[in-house]
Coordinates of C-alpha atoms (C1' of nucleotides) in Angstrom, one line a residue:
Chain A
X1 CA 0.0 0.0 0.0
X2 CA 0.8 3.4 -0.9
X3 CA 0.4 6.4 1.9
X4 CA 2.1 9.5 1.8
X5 CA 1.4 12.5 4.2
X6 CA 2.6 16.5 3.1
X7 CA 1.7 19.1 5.6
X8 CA 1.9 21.7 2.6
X9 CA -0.6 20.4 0.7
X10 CA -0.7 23.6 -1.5
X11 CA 2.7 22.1 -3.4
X12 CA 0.9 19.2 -5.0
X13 CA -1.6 21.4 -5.9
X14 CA 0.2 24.1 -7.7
X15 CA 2.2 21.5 -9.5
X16 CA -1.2 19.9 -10.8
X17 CA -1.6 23.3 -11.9
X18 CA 1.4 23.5 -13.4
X19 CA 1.1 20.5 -15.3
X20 CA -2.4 19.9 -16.7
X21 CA -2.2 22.3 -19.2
X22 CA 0.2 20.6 -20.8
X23 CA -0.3 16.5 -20.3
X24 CA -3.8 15.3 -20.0
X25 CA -3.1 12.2 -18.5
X26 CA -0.1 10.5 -16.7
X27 CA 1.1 7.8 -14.7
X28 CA 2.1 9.0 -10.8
X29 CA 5.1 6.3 -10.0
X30 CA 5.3 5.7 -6.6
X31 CA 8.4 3.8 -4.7
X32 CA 10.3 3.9 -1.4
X33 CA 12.2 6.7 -3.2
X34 CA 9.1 9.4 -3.7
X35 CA 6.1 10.1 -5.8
X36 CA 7.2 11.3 -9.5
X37 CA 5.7 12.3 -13.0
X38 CA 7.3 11.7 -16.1
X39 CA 5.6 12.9 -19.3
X40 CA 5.1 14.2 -22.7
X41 CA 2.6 16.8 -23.3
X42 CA 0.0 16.0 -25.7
X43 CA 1.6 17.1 -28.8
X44 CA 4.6 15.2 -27.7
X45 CA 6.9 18.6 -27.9
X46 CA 8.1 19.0 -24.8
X47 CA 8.2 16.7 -21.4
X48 CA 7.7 16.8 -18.3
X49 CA 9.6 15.6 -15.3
X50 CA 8.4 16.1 -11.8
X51 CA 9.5 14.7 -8.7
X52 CA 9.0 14.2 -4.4
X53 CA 11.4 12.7 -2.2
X54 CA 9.6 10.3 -0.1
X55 CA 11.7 12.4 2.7
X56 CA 10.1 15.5 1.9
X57 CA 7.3 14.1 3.4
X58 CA 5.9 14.1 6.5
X59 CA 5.3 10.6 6.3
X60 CA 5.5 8.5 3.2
X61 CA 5.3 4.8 2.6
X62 CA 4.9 3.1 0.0
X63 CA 5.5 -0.8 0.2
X64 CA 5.4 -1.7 -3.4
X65 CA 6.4 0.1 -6.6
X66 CA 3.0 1.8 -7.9
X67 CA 1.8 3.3 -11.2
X68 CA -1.0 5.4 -10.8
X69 CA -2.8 6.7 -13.8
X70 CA -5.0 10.0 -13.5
X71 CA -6.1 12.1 -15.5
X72 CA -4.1 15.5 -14.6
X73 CA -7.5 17.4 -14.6
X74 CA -9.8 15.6 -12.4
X75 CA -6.5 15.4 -9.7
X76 CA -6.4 19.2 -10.6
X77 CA -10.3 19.5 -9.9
X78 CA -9.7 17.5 -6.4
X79 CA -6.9 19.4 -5.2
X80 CA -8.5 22.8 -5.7
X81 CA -11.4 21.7 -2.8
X82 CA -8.6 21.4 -0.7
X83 CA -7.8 24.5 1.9
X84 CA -4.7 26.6 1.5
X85 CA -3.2 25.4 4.5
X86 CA -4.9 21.9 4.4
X87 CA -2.5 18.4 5.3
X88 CA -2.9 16.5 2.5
X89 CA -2.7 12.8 2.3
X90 CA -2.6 10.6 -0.2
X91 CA -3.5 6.8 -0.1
X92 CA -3.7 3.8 -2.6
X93 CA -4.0 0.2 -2.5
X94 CA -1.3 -2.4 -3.9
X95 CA -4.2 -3.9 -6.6
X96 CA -6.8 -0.8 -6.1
X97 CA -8.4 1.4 -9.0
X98 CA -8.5 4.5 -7.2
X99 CA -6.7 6.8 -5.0
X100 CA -8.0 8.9 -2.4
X101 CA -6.4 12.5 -1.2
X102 CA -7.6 13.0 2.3
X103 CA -7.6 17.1 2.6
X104 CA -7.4 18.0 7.1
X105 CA -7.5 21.4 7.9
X106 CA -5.4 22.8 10.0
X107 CA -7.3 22.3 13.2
X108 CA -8.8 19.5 12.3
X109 CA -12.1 21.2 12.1
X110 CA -13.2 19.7 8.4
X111 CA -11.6 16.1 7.4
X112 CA -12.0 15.8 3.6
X113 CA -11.8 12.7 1.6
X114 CA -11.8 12.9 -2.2
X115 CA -11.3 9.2 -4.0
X116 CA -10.2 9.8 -7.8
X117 CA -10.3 6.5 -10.5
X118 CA -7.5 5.6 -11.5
X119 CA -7.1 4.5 -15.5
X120 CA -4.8 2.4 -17.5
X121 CA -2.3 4.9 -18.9
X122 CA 0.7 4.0 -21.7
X123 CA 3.7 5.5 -21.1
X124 CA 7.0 5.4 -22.7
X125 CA 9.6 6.1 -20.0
X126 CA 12.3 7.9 -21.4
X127 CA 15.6 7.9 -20.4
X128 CA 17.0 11.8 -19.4
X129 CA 20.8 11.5 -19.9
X130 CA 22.4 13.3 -17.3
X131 CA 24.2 16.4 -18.9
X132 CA 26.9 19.1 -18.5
X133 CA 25.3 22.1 -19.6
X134 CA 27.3 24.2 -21.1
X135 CA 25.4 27.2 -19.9
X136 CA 22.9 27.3 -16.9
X137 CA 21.4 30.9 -15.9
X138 CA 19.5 30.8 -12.5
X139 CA 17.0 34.1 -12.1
X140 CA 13.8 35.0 -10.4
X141 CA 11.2 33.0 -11.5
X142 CA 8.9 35.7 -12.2
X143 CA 11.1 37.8 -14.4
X144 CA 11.3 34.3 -16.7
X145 CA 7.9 34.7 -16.5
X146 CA 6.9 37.9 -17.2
X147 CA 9.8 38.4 -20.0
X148 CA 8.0 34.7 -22.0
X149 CA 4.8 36.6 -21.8
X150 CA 5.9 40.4 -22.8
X151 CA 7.9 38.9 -25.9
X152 CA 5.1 36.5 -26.8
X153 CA 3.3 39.9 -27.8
X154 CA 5.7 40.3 -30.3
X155 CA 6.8 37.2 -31.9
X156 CA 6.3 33.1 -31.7
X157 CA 10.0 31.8 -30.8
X158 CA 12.6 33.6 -28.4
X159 CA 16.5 33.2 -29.0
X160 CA 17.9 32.8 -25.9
X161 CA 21.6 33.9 -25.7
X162 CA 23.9 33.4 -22.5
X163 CA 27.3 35.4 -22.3
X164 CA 29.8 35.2 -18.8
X165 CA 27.1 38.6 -17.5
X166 CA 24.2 38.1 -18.9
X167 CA 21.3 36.8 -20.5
X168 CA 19.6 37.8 -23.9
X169 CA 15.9 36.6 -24.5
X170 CA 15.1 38.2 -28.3
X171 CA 11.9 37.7 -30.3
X172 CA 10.8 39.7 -33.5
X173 CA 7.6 38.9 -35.6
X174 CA 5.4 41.4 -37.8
X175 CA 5.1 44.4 -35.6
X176 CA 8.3 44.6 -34.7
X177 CA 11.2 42.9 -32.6
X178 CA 12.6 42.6 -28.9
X179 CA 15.6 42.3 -26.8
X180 CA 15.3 41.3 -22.8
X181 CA 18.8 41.3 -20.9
X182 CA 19.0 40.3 -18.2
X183 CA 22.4 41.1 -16.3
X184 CA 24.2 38.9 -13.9
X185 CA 24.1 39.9 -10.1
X186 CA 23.6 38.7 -6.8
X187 CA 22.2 40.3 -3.5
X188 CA 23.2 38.8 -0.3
X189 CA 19.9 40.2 1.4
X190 CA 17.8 39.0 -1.7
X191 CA 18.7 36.0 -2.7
X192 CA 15.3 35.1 -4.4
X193 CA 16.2 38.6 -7.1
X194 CA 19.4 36.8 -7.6
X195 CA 20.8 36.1 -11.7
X196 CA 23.2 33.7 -11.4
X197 CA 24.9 32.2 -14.6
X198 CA 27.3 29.3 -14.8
X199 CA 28.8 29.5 -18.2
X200 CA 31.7 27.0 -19.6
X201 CA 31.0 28.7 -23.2
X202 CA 28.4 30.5 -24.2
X203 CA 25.3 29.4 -26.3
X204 CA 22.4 30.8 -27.8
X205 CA 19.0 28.6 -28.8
X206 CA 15.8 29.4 -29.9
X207 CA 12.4 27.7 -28.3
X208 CA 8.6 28.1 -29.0
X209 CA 7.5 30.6 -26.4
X210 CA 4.4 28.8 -25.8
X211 CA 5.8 26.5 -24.0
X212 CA 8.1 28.2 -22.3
X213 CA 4.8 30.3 -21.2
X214 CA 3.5 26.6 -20.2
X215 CA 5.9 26.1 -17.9
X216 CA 6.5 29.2 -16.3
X217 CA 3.0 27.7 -14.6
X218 CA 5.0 26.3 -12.1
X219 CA 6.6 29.5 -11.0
X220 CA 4.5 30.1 -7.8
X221 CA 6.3 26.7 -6.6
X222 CA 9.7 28.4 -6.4
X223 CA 11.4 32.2 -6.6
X224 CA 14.1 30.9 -9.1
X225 CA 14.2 29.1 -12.0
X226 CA 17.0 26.9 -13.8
X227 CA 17.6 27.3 -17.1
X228 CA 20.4 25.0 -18.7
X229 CA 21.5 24.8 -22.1
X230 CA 23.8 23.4 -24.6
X231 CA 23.7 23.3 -28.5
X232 CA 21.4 21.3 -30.0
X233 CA 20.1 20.0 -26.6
X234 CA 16.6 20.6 -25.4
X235 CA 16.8 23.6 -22.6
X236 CA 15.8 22.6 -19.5
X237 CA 13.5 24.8 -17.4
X238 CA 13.5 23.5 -13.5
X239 CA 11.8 25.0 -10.6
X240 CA 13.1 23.4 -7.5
X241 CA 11.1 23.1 -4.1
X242 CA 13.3 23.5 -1.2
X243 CA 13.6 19.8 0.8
X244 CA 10.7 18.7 -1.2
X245 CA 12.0 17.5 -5.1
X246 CA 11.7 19.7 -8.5
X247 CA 9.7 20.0 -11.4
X248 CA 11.4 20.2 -14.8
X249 CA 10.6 21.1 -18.1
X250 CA 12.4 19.8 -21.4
X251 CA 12.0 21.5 -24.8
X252 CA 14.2 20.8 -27.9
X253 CA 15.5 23.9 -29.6
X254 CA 14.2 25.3 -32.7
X255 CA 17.0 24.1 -35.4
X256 CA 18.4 27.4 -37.3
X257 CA 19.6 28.4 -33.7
X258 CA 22.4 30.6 -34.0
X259 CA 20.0 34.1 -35.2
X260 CA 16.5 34.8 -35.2
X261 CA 15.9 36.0 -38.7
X262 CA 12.4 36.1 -38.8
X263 CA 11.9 34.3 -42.3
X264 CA 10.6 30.9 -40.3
Chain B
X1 CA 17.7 61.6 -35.3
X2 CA 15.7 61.9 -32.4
X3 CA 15.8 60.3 -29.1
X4 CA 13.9 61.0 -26.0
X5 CA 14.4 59.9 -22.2
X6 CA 11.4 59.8 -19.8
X7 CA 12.6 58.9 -16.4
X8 CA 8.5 57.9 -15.6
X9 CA 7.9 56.1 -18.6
X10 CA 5.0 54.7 -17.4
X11 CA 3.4 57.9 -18.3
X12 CA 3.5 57.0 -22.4
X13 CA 1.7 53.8 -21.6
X14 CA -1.0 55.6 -19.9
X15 CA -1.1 58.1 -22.8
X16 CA -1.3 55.1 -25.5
X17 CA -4.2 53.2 -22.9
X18 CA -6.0 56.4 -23.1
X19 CA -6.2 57.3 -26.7
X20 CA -5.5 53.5 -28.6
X21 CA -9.3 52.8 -27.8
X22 CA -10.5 55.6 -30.1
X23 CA -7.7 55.7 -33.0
X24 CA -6.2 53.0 -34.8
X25 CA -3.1 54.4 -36.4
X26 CA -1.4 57.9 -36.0
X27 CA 1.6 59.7 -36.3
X28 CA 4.0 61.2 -33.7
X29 CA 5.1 64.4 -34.1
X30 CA 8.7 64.8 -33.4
X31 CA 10.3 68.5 -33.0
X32 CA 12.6 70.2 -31.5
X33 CA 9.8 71.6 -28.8
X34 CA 8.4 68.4 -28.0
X35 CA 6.4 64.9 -28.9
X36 CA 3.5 65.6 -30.1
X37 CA -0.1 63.7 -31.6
X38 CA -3.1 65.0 -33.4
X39 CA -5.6 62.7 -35.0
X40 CA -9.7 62.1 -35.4
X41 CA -11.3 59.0 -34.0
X42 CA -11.8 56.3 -36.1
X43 CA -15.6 57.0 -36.9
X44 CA -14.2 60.8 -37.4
X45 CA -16.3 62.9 -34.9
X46 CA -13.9 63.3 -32.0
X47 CA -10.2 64.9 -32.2
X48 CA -7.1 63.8 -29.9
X49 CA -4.7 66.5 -29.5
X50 CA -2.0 65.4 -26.8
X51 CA 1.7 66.9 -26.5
X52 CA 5.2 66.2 -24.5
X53 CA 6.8 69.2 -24.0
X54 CA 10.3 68.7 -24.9
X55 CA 11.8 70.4 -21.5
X56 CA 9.6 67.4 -19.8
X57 CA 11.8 64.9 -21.0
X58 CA 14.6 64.1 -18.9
X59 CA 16.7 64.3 -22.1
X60 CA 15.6 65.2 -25.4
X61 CA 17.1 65.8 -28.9
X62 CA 15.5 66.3 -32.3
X63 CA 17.8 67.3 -34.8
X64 CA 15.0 67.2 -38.0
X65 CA 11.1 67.4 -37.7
X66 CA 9.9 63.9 -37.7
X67 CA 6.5 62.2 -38.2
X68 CA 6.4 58.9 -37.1
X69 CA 3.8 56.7 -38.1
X70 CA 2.5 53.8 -35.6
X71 CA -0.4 51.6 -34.5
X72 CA -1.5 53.4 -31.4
X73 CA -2.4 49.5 -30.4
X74 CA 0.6 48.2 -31.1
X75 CA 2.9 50.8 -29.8
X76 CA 0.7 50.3 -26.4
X77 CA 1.5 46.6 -26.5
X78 CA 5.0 47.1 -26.4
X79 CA 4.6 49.8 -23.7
X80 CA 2.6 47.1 -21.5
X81 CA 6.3 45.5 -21.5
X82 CA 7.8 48.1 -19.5
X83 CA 8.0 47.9 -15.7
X84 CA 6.3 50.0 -13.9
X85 CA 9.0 52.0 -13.1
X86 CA 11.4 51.6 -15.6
X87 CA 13.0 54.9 -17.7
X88 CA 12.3 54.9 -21.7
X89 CA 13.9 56.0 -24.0
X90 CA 12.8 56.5 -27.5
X91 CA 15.3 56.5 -30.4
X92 CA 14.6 56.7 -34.1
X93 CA 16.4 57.3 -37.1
X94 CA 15.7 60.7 -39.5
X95 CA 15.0 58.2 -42.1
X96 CA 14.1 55.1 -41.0
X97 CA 11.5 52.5 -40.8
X98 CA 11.1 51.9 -37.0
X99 CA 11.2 53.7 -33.9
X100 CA 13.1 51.5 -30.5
X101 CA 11.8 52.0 -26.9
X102 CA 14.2 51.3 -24.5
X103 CA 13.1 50.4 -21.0
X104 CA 15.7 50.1 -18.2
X105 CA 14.8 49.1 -14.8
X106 CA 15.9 51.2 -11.7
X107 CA 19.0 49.6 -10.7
X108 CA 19.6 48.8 -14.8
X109 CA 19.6 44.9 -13.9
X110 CA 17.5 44.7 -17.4
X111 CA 17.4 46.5 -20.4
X112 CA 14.6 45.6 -22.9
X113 CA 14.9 47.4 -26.3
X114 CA 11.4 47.1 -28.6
X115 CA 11.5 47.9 -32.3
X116 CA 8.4 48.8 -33.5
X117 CA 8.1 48.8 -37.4
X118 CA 6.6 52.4 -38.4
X119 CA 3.7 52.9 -41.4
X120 CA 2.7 55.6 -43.5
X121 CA -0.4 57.4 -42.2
X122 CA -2.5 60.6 -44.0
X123 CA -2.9 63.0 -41.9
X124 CA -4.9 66.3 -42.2
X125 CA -3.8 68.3 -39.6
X126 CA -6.3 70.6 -38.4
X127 CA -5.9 73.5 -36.9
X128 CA -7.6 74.2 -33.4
X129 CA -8.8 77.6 -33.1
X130 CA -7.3 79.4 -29.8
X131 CA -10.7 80.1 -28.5
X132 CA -11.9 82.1 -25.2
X133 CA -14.2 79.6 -23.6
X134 CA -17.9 80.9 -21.8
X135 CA -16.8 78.0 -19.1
X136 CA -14.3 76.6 -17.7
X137 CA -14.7 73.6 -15.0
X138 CA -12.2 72.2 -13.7
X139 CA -12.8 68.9 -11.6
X140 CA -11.6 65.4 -10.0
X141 CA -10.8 63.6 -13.1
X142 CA -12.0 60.4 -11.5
X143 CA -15.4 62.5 -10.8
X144 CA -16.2 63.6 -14.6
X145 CA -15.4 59.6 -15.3
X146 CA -17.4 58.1 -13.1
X147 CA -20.3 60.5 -13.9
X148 CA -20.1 60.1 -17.5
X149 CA -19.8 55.8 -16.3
X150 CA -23.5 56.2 -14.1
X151 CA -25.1 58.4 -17.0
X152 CA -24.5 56.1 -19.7
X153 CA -26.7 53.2 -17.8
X154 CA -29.8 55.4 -18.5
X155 CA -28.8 57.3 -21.6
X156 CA -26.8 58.3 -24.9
X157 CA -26.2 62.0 -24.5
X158 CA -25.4 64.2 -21.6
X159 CA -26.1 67.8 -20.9
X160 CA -24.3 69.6 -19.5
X161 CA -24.9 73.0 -18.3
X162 CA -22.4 75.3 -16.5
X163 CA -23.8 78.2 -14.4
X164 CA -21.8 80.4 -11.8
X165 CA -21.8 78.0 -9.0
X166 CA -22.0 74.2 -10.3
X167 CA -22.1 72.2 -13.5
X168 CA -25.0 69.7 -14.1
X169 CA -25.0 67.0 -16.3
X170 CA -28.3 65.6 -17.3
X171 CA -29.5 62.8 -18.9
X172 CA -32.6 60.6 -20.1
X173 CA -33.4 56.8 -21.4
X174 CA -35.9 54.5 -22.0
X175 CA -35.4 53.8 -18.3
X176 CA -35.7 57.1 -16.8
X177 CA -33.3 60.1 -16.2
X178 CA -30.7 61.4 -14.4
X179 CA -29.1 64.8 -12.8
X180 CA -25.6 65.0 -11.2
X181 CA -24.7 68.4 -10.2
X182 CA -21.2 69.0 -8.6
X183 CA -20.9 72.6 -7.2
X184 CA -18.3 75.0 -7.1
X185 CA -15.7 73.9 -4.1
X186 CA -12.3 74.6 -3.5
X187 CA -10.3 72.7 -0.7
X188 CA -6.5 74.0 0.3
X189 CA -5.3 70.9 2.0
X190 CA -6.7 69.0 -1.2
X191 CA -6.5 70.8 -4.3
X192 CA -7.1 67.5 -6.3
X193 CA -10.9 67.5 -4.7
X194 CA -11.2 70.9 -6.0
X195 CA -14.2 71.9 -8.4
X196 CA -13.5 75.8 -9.6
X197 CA -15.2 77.0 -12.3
X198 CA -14.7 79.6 -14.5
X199 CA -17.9 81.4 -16.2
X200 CA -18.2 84.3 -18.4
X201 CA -21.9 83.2 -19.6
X202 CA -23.6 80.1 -18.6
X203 CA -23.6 77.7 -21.6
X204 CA -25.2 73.9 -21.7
X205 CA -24.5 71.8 -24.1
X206 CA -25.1 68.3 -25.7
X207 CA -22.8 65.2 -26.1
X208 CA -22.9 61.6 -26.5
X209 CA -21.7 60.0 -23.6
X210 CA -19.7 57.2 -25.6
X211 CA -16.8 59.3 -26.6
X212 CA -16.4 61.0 -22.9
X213 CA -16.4 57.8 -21.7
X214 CA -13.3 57.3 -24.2
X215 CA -12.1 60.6 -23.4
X216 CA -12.5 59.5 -19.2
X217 CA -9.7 56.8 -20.6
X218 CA -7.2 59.3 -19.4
X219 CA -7.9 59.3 -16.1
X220 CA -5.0 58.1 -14.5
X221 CA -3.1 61.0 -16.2
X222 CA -4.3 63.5 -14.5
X223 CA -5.7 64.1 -10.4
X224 CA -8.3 67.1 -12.7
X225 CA -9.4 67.1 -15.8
X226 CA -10.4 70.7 -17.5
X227 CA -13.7 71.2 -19.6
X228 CA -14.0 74.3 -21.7
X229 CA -17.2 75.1 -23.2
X230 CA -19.0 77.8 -25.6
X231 CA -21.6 77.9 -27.5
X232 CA -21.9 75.5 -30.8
X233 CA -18.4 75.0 -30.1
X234 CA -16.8 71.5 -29.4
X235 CA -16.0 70.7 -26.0
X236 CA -12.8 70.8 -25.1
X237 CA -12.1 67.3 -22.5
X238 CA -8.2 68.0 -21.5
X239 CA -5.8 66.7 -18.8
X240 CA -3.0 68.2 -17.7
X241 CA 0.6 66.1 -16.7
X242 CA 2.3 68.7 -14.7
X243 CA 5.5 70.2 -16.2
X244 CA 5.4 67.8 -19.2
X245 CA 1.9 68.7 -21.5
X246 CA -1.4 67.5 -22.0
X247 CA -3.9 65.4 -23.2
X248 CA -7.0 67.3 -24.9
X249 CA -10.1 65.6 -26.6
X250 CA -12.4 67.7 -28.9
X251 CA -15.9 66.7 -29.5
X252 CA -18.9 68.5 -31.5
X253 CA -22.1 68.9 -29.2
X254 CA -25.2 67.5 -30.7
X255 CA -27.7 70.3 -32.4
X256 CA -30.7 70.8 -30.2
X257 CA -28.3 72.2 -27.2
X258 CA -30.8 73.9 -25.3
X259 CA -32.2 70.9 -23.2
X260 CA -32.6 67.3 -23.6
X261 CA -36.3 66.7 -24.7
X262 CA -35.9 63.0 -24.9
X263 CA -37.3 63.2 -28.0
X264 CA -34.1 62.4 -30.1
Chain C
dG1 C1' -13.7 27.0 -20.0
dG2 C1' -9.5 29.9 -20.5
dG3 C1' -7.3 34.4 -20.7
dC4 C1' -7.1 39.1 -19.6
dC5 C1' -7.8 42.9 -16.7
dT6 C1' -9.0 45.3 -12.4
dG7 C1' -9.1 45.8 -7.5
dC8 C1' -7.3 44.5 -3.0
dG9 C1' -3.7 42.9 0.3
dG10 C1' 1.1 42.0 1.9
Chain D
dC1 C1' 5.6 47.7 -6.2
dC2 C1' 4.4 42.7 -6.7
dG3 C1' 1.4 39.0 -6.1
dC4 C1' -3.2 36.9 -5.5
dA5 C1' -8.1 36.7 -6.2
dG6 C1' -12.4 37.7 -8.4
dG7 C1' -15.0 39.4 -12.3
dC8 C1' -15.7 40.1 -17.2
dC9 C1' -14.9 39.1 -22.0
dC10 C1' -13.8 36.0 -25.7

DNA sequence: GGGCCTGCGG
DNA sequence: CCGCAGGCCC
């Protein structure tokens, strides 16, 4: 049996959040090790790769490996009934069809039980090979965000370009073009406005900005993002939770990566 | 060339938000005395007339008199990418075929640059008479907007008629009608309450309440907004940015000025 | 039902 | 000044 307690509830619900839009349905894999999500989204573009450590929990067991298939939406639908500073736990059988997130509020004043079906989901597991990047820029979570969406008002694809001090996010499409830099700098007494960048040489890519937009969904789970890059690799786009596990987001590169030249 | 830096940029994006809604496509006016915009409504019965003085601007050069022509909606798009208290700068090219806004947040940790492509526009300038008004008021901007806002749930047109001590605006519907007279008050410790008119005859006049309700777009320009009135004479709707210009809408009244008959 | 915009709170 | 929530529009 499969029972996993998280007195921040909230987390699994902003990382439903963060994922339904893009993957419909998905196996939840559940072992000693943690609760984790591998998938494609639905046009089988991007993929995305979430995980718990089963010692980011408050309790967590889980006595046999487990592949739970829901559909991203309903778990979504569930989570939003629970309270913003509900316990949530989460409990499966070894041979069950269903799993049931048990919502208690903080004084243990309303005891909610929610039991979701689970359904028989395919899934190719594929294997992330553990890179160097040659570049990996970690900023404040919102900027990412807020930079996607401003240059997603000008064009389709943004070319990102990382030098030793900064970052370069640059779109153009028919009204025009854009340039975002974002420099490299730290603040001791801010360390969630921190731009970090770890460069061994520099690179410059190009992605679909509506995915990028997809996933900066996920950033009220952490002040920072990860971005790491090399050529020709898909970027990766990670928000981490502190104690708790990460949620990451792969997305090849637009081929033709080296200038934006707006005759795509 | 001509360049321009505005240390509160955010007041262009107001001034785009407030006129985009009523014309499509204009041109800037570029000279050595300031930044400048004159255009009709798209249905041709209102006129926009705002201008940036150039000793507003925090720096300012204009070597040759330069027309620049943009989509008002586009132009505020890019604006809606600037942080809310970032510096622009404007920067175009005697000759060329764009205009770049440059935002650069406080402590300069990011620079955005937007190109925005510019189009040919025809443009009859008008010329406004310099006209001595019967009446001046002078009110709470937020006051005229939300007045014009309430009369437009009962009725098209509003009448308003200045005498020595108050301005009334009046209106009628299929529903019913409606008076909202604000009189004559001045307050030292708030000036921005103030209501002062200025009357050499009293004068009442006619409009349809759809353009001021455009016109009431400007609101967050100004603390007052300035209504000058004569006889058979547009109104003049204008708001005033202290030390840096204004923002004034023109708009015929409707024949049959005397009083509102409901009969229209 | 999803996205955008406005208003309110931290 | 930024983030979150609710309401309105598409």
């Amino acid at each position: 049996m499969f029972e996993a307690r998280l007195t921040q509830g909230v987390l699994l619900r902003k990382l439903l959040d963060s994922m339904k839009d893009l993957v419909q349905d998905a196996n939840f894999d559940c072992s000693s090790t943690g609760f984790a999500l591998q998938a494609m989204d639905s046009s089988h573009v991007s993929l995305i790769h979430m995980q718990l450590r089963s010692d980011g929990f408050d309790h967590f067991r889980c006595d046999r490996n487990l592949s739970m298939g829901v559909s991203l939406n309903n778990m979504a639908k569930i989570l939003k009934c629970m309270g913003n500073d509900d316990v949530l736990t989460m409990k499966a059988e070894d041979q069950g069809d269903s799993v049931t997130f048990m919502f208690e509020s903080a004084n243990q004043e309303r005891i909610s039980d929610f039991e979701l079906k689970l359904m028989d989901i395919d899934s190719e597991q594929l294997g992330i090979p553990d890179t160097d990047y040659s570049a990996t820029v970690k900023m404040p979570s919102s900027e990412f965000a807020r930079i996607c969406k401003d240059l997603s008002t000008i064009g389709d694809t943004v070319l990102i370009a990382v030098t030793k001090d900064g970052v370069r996010f640059s779109t153009n499409g028919d009204i025009g073009s854009a340039n975002v830099t974002v420099r490299s700098h730290s603040n001791v007494d801010k360390p969630e406005e921190q731009v970090v960048i770890d460069m061994q040489e520099p690179v410059a890519l190009t992605f679909a900005l509506r995915y990028l937009n997809s996933f900066a969904k996920a950033t009220p789970l952490s002040n920072q993002v990860i971005i790491s890059m090399s050529k020709e690799l898909p970027v990766v786009v990670q928000y981490r939770m502190e104690d708790m596990g990460q949620i990451s987001y792969y997305l090849a590169p637009k081929i033709e990566d080296e200038e934006m030249d707006g005759d795509e």
